[in-house]
PDB file of C-alpha atoms in Angstrom:
ATOM      1  CA  UNK A 143      30.486 -41.701  -2.600  1.00  0.00           C
ATOM      2  CA  UNK A 144      30.179 -37.981  -2.128  1.00  0.00           C
ATOM      3  CA  UNK A 145      33.078 -35.613  -2.055  1.00  0.00           C
ATOM      4  CA  UNK A 146      33.449 -33.053   0.688  1.00  0.00           C
ATOM      5  CA  UNK A 147      32.377 -30.325  -1.708  1.00  0.00           C
ATOM      6  CA  UNK A 148      29.154 -32.165  -2.560  1.00  0.00           C
ATOM      7  CA  UNK A 149      28.147 -32.865   1.026  1.00  0.00           C
ATOM      8  CA  UNK A 150      29.120 -29.493   2.504  1.00  0.00           C
ATOM      9  CA  UNK A 151      26.131 -27.408   3.647  1.00  0.00           C
ATOM     10  CA  UNK A 152      25.197 -24.344   1.661  1.00  0.00           C
ATOM     11  CA  UNK A 153      26.914 -21.424   3.369  1.00  0.00           C
ATOM     12  CA  UNK A 154      24.608 -18.924   4.992  1.00  0.00           C
ATOM     13  CA  UNK A 155      24.357 -15.699   3.037  1.00  0.00           C
ATOM     14  CA  UNK A 156      26.275 -12.816   4.455  1.00  0.00           C
ATOM     15  CA  UNK A 157      24.083 -10.423   6.440  1.00  0.00           C
ATOM     16  CA  UNK A 158      26.006  -7.375   5.325  1.00  0.00           C
ATOM     17  CA  UNK A 159      25.791  -8.302   1.657  1.00  0.00           C
ATOM     18  CA  UNK A 160      22.246  -9.637   1.656  1.00  0.00           C
ATOM     19  CA  UNK A 161      20.247  -7.634   4.187  1.00  0.00           C
ATOM     20  CA  UNK A 162      21.982  -4.292   4.601  1.00  0.00           C
ATOM     21  CA  UNK A 163      21.478  -3.131   0.991  1.00  0.00           C
ATOM     22  CA  UNK A 164      17.758  -2.939   1.843  1.00  0.00           C
ATOM     23  CA  UNK A 165      18.315  -0.486   4.675  1.00  0.00           C
ATOM     24  CA  UNK A 166      17.098   2.493   2.569  1.00  0.00           C
ATOM     25  CA  UNK A 167      14.011   0.527   1.455  1.00  0.00           C
ATOM     26  CA  UNK A 168      13.137  -0.504   4.989  1.00  0.00           C
ATOM     27  CA  UNK A 169      13.655   3.054   6.206  1.00  0.00           C
ATOM     28  CA  UNK A 170      11.299   4.402   3.537  1.00  0.00           C
ATOM     29  CA  UNK A 171       8.724   1.777   4.462  1.00  0.00           C
ATOM     30  CA  UNK A 172       9.086   2.591   8.151  1.00  0.00           C
ATOM     31  CA  UNK A 173       8.684   6.304   7.456  1.00  0.00           C
ATOM     32  CA  UNK A 174       5.521   5.600   5.486  1.00  0.00           C
ATOM     33  CA  UNK A 175       4.135   3.549   8.342  1.00  0.00           C
ATOM     34  CA  UNK A 176       5.125   5.778  11.237  1.00  0.00           C
ATOM     35  CA  UNK A 177       4.923   9.174   9.471  1.00  0.00           C
ATOM     36  CA  UNK A 178       7.567  10.298  11.950  1.00  0.00           C
ATOM     37  CA  UNK A 179      11.363  10.418  11.529  1.00  0.00           C
ATOM     38  CA  UNK A 180      12.263   9.535  15.121  1.00  0.00           C
ATOM     39  CA  UNK A 181       9.767   6.676  15.279  1.00  0.00           C
ATOM     40  CA  UNK A 182      11.046   5.394  11.939  1.00  0.00           C
ATOM     41  CA  UNK A 183      14.617   5.362  13.270  1.00  0.00           C
ATOM     42  CA  UNK A 184      13.537   3.210  16.200  1.00  0.00           C
ATOM     43  CA  UNK A 185      11.537   0.829  14.010  1.00  0.00           C
ATOM     44  CA  UNK A 186      14.377   0.440  11.492  1.00  0.00           C
ATOM     45  CA  UNK A 187      16.958  -0.242  14.165  1.00  0.00           C
ATOM     46  CA  UNK A 188      14.768  -2.830  15.858  1.00  0.00           C
ATOM     47  CA  UNK A 189      13.949  -4.417  12.489  1.00  0.00           C
ATOM     48  CA  UNK A 190      17.591  -5.001  11.649  1.00  0.00           C
ATOM     49  CA  UNK A 191      18.453  -6.177  15.143  1.00  0.00           C
ATOM     50  CA  UNK A 192      15.676  -8.766  14.926  1.00  0.00           C
ATOM     51  CA  UNK A 193      16.774  -9.730  11.448  1.00  0.00           C
ATOM     52  CA  UNK A 194      20.323 -10.246  12.660  1.00  0.00           C
ATOM     53  CA  UNK A 195      19.173 -12.326  15.627  1.00  0.00           C
ATOM     54  CA  UNK A 196      17.035 -14.554  13.420  1.00  0.00           C
ATOM     55  CA  UNK A 197      19.334 -14.573  10.418  1.00  0.00           C
ATOM     56  CA  UNK A 198      19.654 -18.353  10.641  1.00  0.00           C
ATOM     57  CA  UNK A 199      15.969 -18.640   9.789  1.00  0.00           C
ATOM     58  CA  UNK A 200      16.344 -16.664   6.582  1.00  0.00           C
ATOM     59  CA  UNK A 201      16.105 -19.025   3.612  1.00  0.00           C
ATOM     60  CA  UNK A 202      18.975 -18.471   1.183  1.00  0.00           C
ATOM     61  CA  UNK A 203      17.686 -17.383  -2.188  1.00  0.00           C
ATOM     62  CA  UNK A 204      14.336 -16.154  -0.876  1.00  0.00           C
ATOM     63  CA  UNK A 205      13.200 -12.542  -1.048  1.00  0.00           C
ATOM     64  CA  UNK A 206      15.168 -10.782   1.660  1.00  0.00           C
ATOM     65  CA  UNK A 207      13.473  -7.433   1.071  1.00  0.00           C
ATOM     66  CA  UNK A 208      10.051  -8.965   1.629  1.00  0.00           C
ATOM     67  CA  UNK A 209      11.335 -10.754   4.726  1.00  0.00           C
ATOM     68  CA  UNK A 210      12.637  -7.481   6.142  1.00  0.00           C
ATOM     69  CA  UNK A 211       9.379  -5.690   5.342  1.00  0.00           C
ATOM     70  CA  UNK A 212       7.447  -8.342   7.256  1.00  0.00           C
ATOM     71  CA  UNK A 213       9.702  -7.894  10.278  1.00  0.00           C
ATOM     72  CA  UNK A 214       9.473  -4.114   9.957  1.00  0.00           C
ATOM     73  CA  UNK A 215       5.701  -4.094   9.967  1.00  0.00           C
ATOM     74  CA  UNK A 216       5.568  -6.440  12.934  1.00  0.00           C
ATOM     75  CA  UNK A 217       7.969  -4.202  14.830  1.00  0.00           C
ATOM     76  CA  UNK A 218       5.847  -1.196  13.946  1.00  0.00           C
ATOM     77  CA  UNK A 219       2.629  -2.853  15.094  1.00  0.00           C
ATOM     78  CA  UNK A 220       4.197  -3.999  18.305  1.00  0.00           C
ATOM     79  CA  UNK A 221       5.584  -0.524  18.928  1.00  0.00           C
ATOM     80  CA  UNK A 222       2.080   0.838  18.697  1.00  0.00           C
ATOM     81  CA  UNK A 223       0.657  -2.004  20.727  1.00  0.00           C
ATOM     82  CA  UNK A 224      -2.092  -2.281  18.196  1.00  0.00           C
ATOM     83  CA  UNK A 225      -4.213  -5.371  17.849  1.00  0.00           C
ATOM     84  CA  UNK A 226      -5.543  -4.500  14.422  1.00  0.00           C
ATOM     85  CA  UNK A 227      -3.760  -7.127  12.383  1.00  0.00           C
ATOM     86  CA  UNK A 228      -6.777  -9.356  12.093  1.00  0.00           C
ATOM     87  CA  UNK A 229      -9.468  -6.725  11.659  1.00  0.00           C
ATOM     88  CA  UNK A 230     -12.460  -8.270   9.979  1.00  0.00           C
ATOM     89  CA  UNK A 231     -13.574  -6.287   6.970  1.00  0.00           C
ATOM     90  CA  UNK A 232     -16.343  -6.388   4.463  1.00  0.00           C
ATOM     91  CA  UNK A 233     -15.736  -7.840   1.069  1.00  0.00           C
ATOM     92  CA  UNK A 234     -13.361  -5.760  -1.055  1.00  0.00           C
ATOM     93  CA  UNK A 235     -15.839  -5.694  -3.909  1.00  0.00           C
ATOM     94  CA  UNK A 236     -18.219  -3.698  -1.735  1.00  0.00           C
ATOM     95  CA  UNK A 237     -15.498  -1.146  -1.129  1.00  0.00           C
ATOM     96  CA  UNK A 238     -14.805  -0.838  -4.845  1.00  0.00           C
ATOM     97  CA  UNK A 239     -18.475  -0.217  -5.506  1.00  0.00           C
ATOM     98  CA  UNK A 240     -18.653   2.310  -2.671  1.00  0.00           C
ATOM     99  CA  UNK A 241     -15.721   4.221  -4.180  1.00  0.00           C
ATOM    100  CA  UNK A 242     -17.416   4.321  -7.559  1.00  0.00           C
ATOM    101  CA  UNK A 243     -20.683   5.486  -6.013  1.00  0.00           C
ATOM    102  CA  UNK A 244     -18.823   8.225  -4.121  1.00  0.00           C
ATOM    103  CA  UNK A 245     -17.300   9.386  -7.374  1.00  0.00           C
ATOM    104  CA  UNK A 246     -20.730   9.439  -9.013  1.00  0.00           C
ATOM    105  CA  UNK A 247     -21.826  11.815  -6.271  1.00  0.00           C
ATOM    106  CA  UNK A 248     -18.837  14.058  -6.898  1.00  0.00           C
ATOM    107  CA  UNK A 249     -19.641  14.164 -10.592  1.00  0.00           C
ATOM    108  CA  UNK A 250     -23.139  15.363  -9.682  1.00  0.00           C
ATOM    109  CA  UNK A 251     -21.907  18.123  -7.377  1.00  0.00           C
ATOM    110  CA  UNK A 252     -18.822  19.096  -9.382  1.00  0.00           C
ATOM    111  CA  UNK A 253     -16.238  17.927  -6.846  1.00  0.00           C
ATOM    112  CA  UNK A 254     -14.488  15.779  -9.458  1.00  0.00           C
ATOM    113  CA  UNK A 255     -13.842  18.939 -11.497  1.00  0.00           C
ATOM    114  CA  UNK A 256     -12.287  20.568  -8.449  1.00  0.00           C
ATOM    115  CA  UNK A 257     -10.070  17.563  -7.848  1.00  0.00           C
ATOM    116  CA  UNK A 258      -8.860  17.623 -11.432  1.00  0.00           C
ATOM    117  CA  UNK A 259      -7.787  21.261 -11.011  1.00  0.00           C
ATOM    118  CA  UNK A 260      -5.883  20.849  -7.775  1.00  0.00           C
ATOM    119  CA  UNK A 261      -2.380  19.667  -7.014  1.00  0.00           C
ATOM    120  CA  UNK A 262      -3.302  16.517  -5.150  1.00  0.00           C
ATOM    121  CA  UNK A 263       0.191  15.862  -3.797  1.00  0.00           C
ATOM    122  CA  UNK A 264      -0.133  17.755  -0.504  1.00  0.00           C
ATOM    123  CA  UNK A 265      -3.678  16.482  -0.012  1.00  0.00           C
ATOM    124  CA  UNK A 266      -2.656  12.890  -0.540  1.00  0.00           C
ATOM    125  CA  UNK A 267       0.276  13.244   1.817  1.00  0.00           C
ATOM    126  CA  UNK A 268      -2.058  14.627   4.472  1.00  0.00           C
ATOM    127  CA  UNK A 269      -4.647  11.953   3.777  1.00  0.00           C
ATOM    128  CA  UNK A 270      -2.022   9.217   4.137  1.00  0.00           C
ATOM    129  CA  UNK A 271      -1.076  10.715   7.487  1.00  0.00           C
ATOM    130  CA  UNK A 272      -4.660  10.273   8.624  1.00  0.00           C
ATOM    131  CA  UNK A 273      -5.003   6.660   7.505  1.00  0.00           C
ATOM    132  CA  UNK A 274      -4.902   4.211  10.373  1.00  0.00           C
ATOM    133  CA  UNK A 275      -3.665   0.661  10.428  1.00  0.00           C
ATOM    134  CA  UNK A 276      -4.239  -1.739   8.806  1.00  0.00           C
ATOM    135  CA  UNK A 277      -5.263   0.430   5.871  1.00  0.00           C
ATOM    136  CA  UNK A 278      -2.053   2.422   5.697  1.00  0.00           C
ATOM    137  CA  UNK A 279       0.100  -0.677   5.309  1.00  0.00           C
ATOM    138  CA  UNK A 280      -2.005  -1.878   2.391  1.00  0.00           C
ATOM    139  CA  UNK A 281      -1.705   1.443   0.560  1.00  0.00           C
ATOM    140  CA  UNK A 282       1.989   1.794   1.308  1.00  0.00           C
ATOM    141  CA  UNK A 283       2.827  -1.693   0.074  1.00  0.00           C
ATOM    142  CA  UNK A 284       0.688  -1.693  -3.082  1.00  0.00           C
ATOM    143  CA  UNK A 285       0.458   1.947  -4.114  1.00  0.00           C
ATOM    144  CA  UNK A 286       3.789   3.298  -2.870  1.00  0.00           C
ATOM    145  CA  UNK A 287       6.078   0.257  -2.817  1.00  0.00           C
ATOM    146  CA  UNK A 288       4.496  -1.266  -5.941  1.00  0.00           C
ATOM    147  CA  UNK A 289       3.956  -4.751  -4.539  1.00  0.00           C
ATOM    148  CA  UNK A 290       1.363  -7.080  -6.038  1.00  0.00           C
ATOM    149  CA  UNK A 291      -1.593  -8.130  -3.897  1.00  0.00           C
ATOM    150  CA  UNK A 292       0.063 -11.505  -3.393  1.00  0.00           C
ATOM    151  CA  UNK A 293       3.366  -9.981  -2.292  1.00  0.00           C
ATOM    152  CA  UNK A 294       1.594  -7.600   0.073  1.00  0.00           C
ATOM    153  CA  UNK A 295      -0.363 -10.518   1.514  1.00  0.00           C
ATOM    154  CA  UNK A 296       2.887 -12.371   2.202  1.00  0.00           C
ATOM    155  CA  UNK A 297       4.382  -9.358   3.976  1.00  0.00           C
ATOM    156  CA  UNK A 298       1.244  -8.667   5.990  1.00  0.00           C
ATOM    157  CA  UNK A 299       0.741 -12.387   6.673  1.00  0.00           C
ATOM    158  CA  UNK A 300      -2.919 -12.247   5.661  1.00  0.00           C
ATOM    159  CA  UNK A 301      -4.926 -13.725   2.768  1.00  0.00           C
ATOM    160  CA  UNK A 302      -4.961 -11.893  -0.567  1.00  0.00           C
ATOM    161  CA  UNK A 303      -8.669 -11.157  -0.098  1.00  0.00           C
ATOM    162  CA  UNK A 304      -7.864  -9.292   3.104  1.00  0.00           C
ATOM    163  CA  UNK A 305      -5.305  -7.165   1.280  1.00  0.00           C
ATOM    164  CA  UNK A 306      -7.944  -6.284  -1.325  1.00  0.00           C
ATOM    165  CA  UNK A 307     -10.473  -5.340   1.348  1.00  0.00           C
ATOM    166  CA  UNK A 308      -8.020  -3.160   3.235  1.00  0.00           C
ATOM    167  CA  UNK A 309      -6.636  -1.577   0.096  1.00  0.00           C
ATOM    168  CA  UNK A 310     -10.002  -0.741  -1.382  1.00  0.00           C
ATOM    169  CA  UNK A 311     -11.323   0.680   1.846  1.00  0.00           C
ATOM    170  CA  UNK A 312      -8.145   2.709   2.250  1.00  0.00           C
ATOM    171  CA  UNK A 313      -8.579   4.130  -1.228  1.00  0.00           C
ATOM    172  CA  UNK A 314     -12.175   5.027  -0.487  1.00  0.00           C
ATOM    173  CA  UNK A 315     -11.070   6.787   2.705  1.00  0.00           C
ATOM    174  CA  UNK A 316      -8.366   8.626   0.767  1.00  0.00           C
ATOM    175  CA  UNK A 317     -10.899   9.755  -1.793  1.00  0.00           C
ATOM    176  CA  UNK A 318     -13.274  10.995   0.866  1.00  0.00           C
ATOM    177  CA  UNK A 319     -10.471  13.076   2.324  1.00  0.00           C
ATOM    178  CA  UNK A 320      -9.498  14.370  -1.095  1.00  0.00           C
ATOM    179  CA  UNK A 321     -13.068  15.468  -1.680  1.00  0.00           C
ATOM    180  CA  UNK A 322     -13.032  17.266   1.654  1.00  0.00           C
ATOM    181  CA  UNK A 323      -9.722  18.854   0.683  1.00  0.00           C
ATOM    182  CA  UNK A 324     -11.205  20.085  -2.589  1.00  0.00           C
ATOM    183  CA  UNK A 325     -14.169  21.592  -0.806  1.00  0.00           C
ATOM    184  CA  UNK A 326     -11.913  23.194   1.813  1.00  0.00           C
ATOM    185  CA  UNK A 327      -9.627  24.622  -0.855  1.00  0.00           C
ATOM    186  CA  UNK A 328     -11.890  27.603  -1.401  1.00  0.00           C
ATOM    187  CA  UNK A 329     -14.314  26.066  -3.830  1.00  0.00           C
ATOM    188  CA  UNK A 330     -18.015  25.602  -3.334  1.00  0.00           C
ATOM    189  CA  UNK A 331     -20.562  23.862  -5.450  1.00  0.00           C
ATOM    190  CA  UNK A 332     -24.121  24.807  -6.075  1.00  0.00           C
ATOM    191  CA  UNK A 333     -26.969  22.570  -4.874  1.00  0.00           C
ATOM    192  CA  UNK A 334     -27.824  21.902  -8.491  1.00  0.00           C
ATOM    193  CA  UNK A 335     -24.359  20.561  -9.128  1.00  0.00           C
ATOM    194  CA  UNK A 336     -22.774  23.446 -11.029  1.00  0.00           C
ATOM    195  CA  UNK A 337     -19.763  25.353  -9.796  1.00  0.00           C
ATOM    196  CA  UNK A 338     -20.040  28.922  -8.755  1.00  0.00           C
TER     197      UNK A 338
ATOM    198  CA  UNK B 244     -23.465   3.157 -12.913  1.00  0.00           C
ATOM    199  CA  UNK B 245     -26.143   4.406 -10.563  1.00  0.00           C
ATOM    200  CA  UNK B 246     -28.714   4.210 -13.321  1.00  0.00           C
ATOM    201  CA  UNK B 247     -28.244   0.465 -13.684  1.00  0.00           C
ATOM    202  CA  UNK B 248     -29.604  -2.405 -11.579  1.00  0.00           C
ATOM    203  CA  UNK B 249     -27.136  -3.902  -9.057  1.00  0.00           C
ATOM    204  CA  UNK B 250     -26.127  -6.847 -11.184  1.00  0.00           C
ATOM    205  CA  UNK B 251     -25.706  -4.977 -14.436  1.00  0.00           C
ATOM    206  CA  UNK B 252     -22.628  -5.267 -16.606  1.00  0.00           C
ATOM    207  CA  UNK B 253     -21.543  -1.914 -15.169  1.00  0.00           C
ATOM    208  CA  UNK B 254     -21.804  -3.192 -11.619  1.00  0.00           C
ATOM    209  CA  UNK B 255     -19.782  -6.270 -12.429  1.00  0.00           C
ATOM    210  CA  UNK B 256     -17.168  -4.181 -14.190  1.00  0.00           C
ATOM    211  CA  UNK B 257     -16.814  -1.678 -11.371  1.00  0.00           C
ATOM    212  CA  UNK B 258     -16.418  -4.442  -8.800  1.00  0.00           C
ATOM    213  CA  UNK B 259     -13.258  -5.393 -10.670  1.00  0.00           C
ATOM    214  CA  UNK B 260     -12.081  -1.875 -11.407  1.00  0.00           C
ATOM    215  CA  UNK B 261      -9.314  -1.671  -8.793  1.00  0.00           C
ATOM    216  CA  UNK B 262      -8.077  -5.141  -9.708  1.00  0.00           C
ATOM    217  CA  UNK B 263      -8.012  -3.978 -13.325  1.00  0.00           C
ATOM    218  CA  UNK B 264      -6.137  -0.764 -12.591  1.00  0.00           C
ATOM    219  CA  UNK B 265      -3.647  -2.670 -10.435  1.00  0.00           C
ATOM    220  CA  UNK B 266      -2.962  -5.186 -13.185  1.00  0.00           C
ATOM    221  CA  UNK B 267      -4.303  -8.026 -11.069  1.00  0.00           C
ATOM    222  CA  UNK B 268      -6.898  -9.417 -13.477  1.00  0.00           C
ATOM    223  CA  UNK B 269      -6.417 -12.559 -15.524  1.00  0.00           C
ATOM    224  CA  UNK B 270      -6.106 -11.928 -19.257  1.00  0.00           C
ATOM    225  CA  UNK B 271      -9.682 -12.892 -20.110  1.00  0.00           C
ATOM    226  CA  UNK B 272     -11.165 -10.721 -17.330  1.00  0.00           C
ATOM    227  CA  UNK B 273      -8.870  -7.859 -18.270  1.00  0.00           C
ATOM    228  CA  UNK B 274     -10.018  -8.045 -21.893  1.00  0.00           C
ATOM    229  CA  UNK B 275     -13.671  -8.196 -20.864  1.00  0.00           C
ATOM    230  CA  UNK B 276     -13.329  -5.115 -18.698  1.00  0.00           C
ATOM    231  CA  UNK B 277     -11.503  -3.210 -21.422  1.00  0.00           C
ATOM    232  CA  UNK B 278     -14.306  -4.112 -23.825  1.00  0.00           C
ATOM    233  CA  UNK B 279     -16.890  -2.823 -21.374  1.00  0.00           C
ATOM    234  CA  UNK B 280     -15.029   0.458 -20.864  1.00  0.00           C
ATOM    235  CA  UNK B 281     -14.842   0.899 -24.636  1.00  0.00           C
ATOM    236  CA  UNK B 282     -18.608   0.937 -24.864  1.00  0.00           C
ATOM    237  CA  UNK B 283     -19.684   2.525 -21.556  1.00  0.00           C
ATOM    238  CA  UNK B 284     -18.971   6.210 -21.120  1.00  0.00           C
ATOM    239  CA  UNK B 285     -20.003   6.338 -17.452  1.00  0.00           C
ATOM    240  CA  UNK B 286     -17.753   3.481 -16.414  1.00  0.00           C
ATOM    241  CA  UNK B 287     -14.892   4.882 -18.468  1.00  0.00           C
ATOM    242  CA  UNK B 288     -15.264   8.187 -16.620  1.00  0.00           C
ATOM    243  CA  UNK B 289     -15.119   6.363 -13.271  1.00  0.00           C
ATOM    244  CA  UNK B 290     -12.099   4.394 -14.407  1.00  0.00           C
ATOM    245  CA  UNK B 291     -10.263   7.502 -15.562  1.00  0.00           C
ATOM    246  CA  UNK B 292     -10.986   9.239 -12.285  1.00  0.00           C
ATOM    247  CA  UNK B 293      -9.703   6.308 -10.245  1.00  0.00           C
ATOM    248  CA  UNK B 294      -6.643   6.075 -12.446  1.00  0.00           C
ATOM    249  CA  UNK B 295      -5.928   9.759 -11.846  1.00  0.00           C
ATOM    250  CA  UNK B 296      -6.182   9.387  -8.085  1.00  0.00           C
ATOM    251  CA  UNK B 297      -3.997   6.277  -8.067  1.00  0.00           C
ATOM    252  CA  UNK B 298      -1.404   8.065 -10.192  1.00  0.00           C
ATOM    253  CA  UNK B 299      -1.391  10.952  -7.726  1.00  0.00           C
ATOM    254  CA  UNK B 300      -0.856   8.496  -4.863  1.00  0.00           C
ATOM    255  CA  UNK B 301       1.903   6.735  -6.798  1.00  0.00           C
ATOM    256  CA  UNK B 302       3.572  10.109  -7.334  1.00  0.00           C
ATOM    257  CA  UNK B 303       4.298  10.061  -3.614  1.00  0.00           C
ATOM    258  CA  UNK B 304       6.704   7.153  -4.229  1.00  0.00           C
ATOM    259  CA  UNK B 305      10.331   7.618  -3.426  1.00  0.00           C
ATOM    260  CA  UNK B 306       9.673   8.774   0.078  1.00  0.00           C
ATOM    261  CA  UNK B 307      12.269   9.888   2.526  1.00  0.00           C
ATOM    262  CA  UNK B 308      15.918   9.079   1.814  1.00  0.00           C
ATOM    263  CA  UNK B 309      17.841   7.250   4.500  1.00  0.00           C
ATOM    264  CA  UNK B 310      19.646   9.826   6.682  1.00  0.00           C
ATOM    265  CA  UNK B 311      23.314   9.117   7.276  1.00  0.00           C
ATOM    266  CA  UNK B 312      22.747   9.471  11.014  1.00  0.00           C
ATOM    267  CA  UNK B 313      20.167   6.686  10.891  1.00  0.00           C
ATOM    268  CA  UNK B 314      22.462   4.412   8.912  1.00  0.00           C
ATOM    269  CA  UNK B 315      25.284   5.048  11.400  1.00  0.00           C
ATOM    270  CA  UNK B 316      22.981   4.411  14.342  1.00  0.00           C
ATOM    271  CA  UNK B 317      21.723   1.119  12.916  1.00  0.00           C
ATOM    272  CA  UNK B 318      25.233  -0.044  12.029  1.00  0.00           C
ATOM    273  CA  UNK B 319      26.486   0.764  15.510  1.00  0.00           C
ATOM    274  CA  UNK B 320      23.604  -1.176  17.062  1.00  0.00           C
ATOM    275  CA  UNK B 321      24.217  -4.168  14.784  1.00  0.00           C
ATOM    276  CA  UNK B 322      27.938  -4.238  15.501  1.00  0.00           C
ATOM    277  CA  UNK B 323      27.254  -4.032  19.203  1.00  0.00           C
ATOM    278  CA  UNK B 324      24.872  -6.981  18.755  1.00  0.00           C
ATOM    279  CA  UNK B 325      27.638  -9.034  17.179  1.00  0.00           C
ATOM    280  CA  UNK B 326      27.617  -8.247  13.465  1.00  0.00           C
ATOM    281  CA  UNK B 327      31.128  -9.005  12.256  1.00  0.00           C
TER     282      UNK B 327
END
């Protein structure tokens, strides 16, 4: 025979105590996705309203931050009315090789030396601004929010291989823009590869 | 890298470079890639470059702090929606 205490359902976690502490994290994620303060405000508000409405579906003890990030990204995508969630991409390995080959070219023309001399912060910020979905989400989750591929895949609701493909292509795009930044920063390289 | 045939040890190593830098490789693969980098100057140079770029991207972490006005706006919307 069970006592009342043994048969009582597990109480639902408190929304204020469980979800609201992640408000700063979700805001930062939304800002990274939208690159706009006003848009981020809208996305964050809608994220938490949806979370509150579906709070009964949240599994006690599971990763609330990840759950909120998934909602946030879905809100963001819907706000942009983008249908890019299932973009088919080439194998991630190809992207990794392409990035290496691009770097080999920069070594030949001296661009890698320029990059090493520059403060890359502003260039990277600008390059992130230019990244489109779904590449931006991959970079934000793995490179800025420090999620593993598996965690990012859970948030994005795609296979791990898709995260790799998007991430590696995003990095290649970032590097291409960094190279352009270096060349626009007042440096030129000689046809033979040396700086002048 | 470019001086080697497509399926060289360098090619195989560079296909796994991002996984390596992200700490996503299994122990045995991680050790094999480290061993390759220890003996291949070209691949080590590529790896160091990629590591530098990734570190510069990671330096962007932290992002924008949550404005008080945004927090207040969200809380007001949640309370209006029934948050007790």
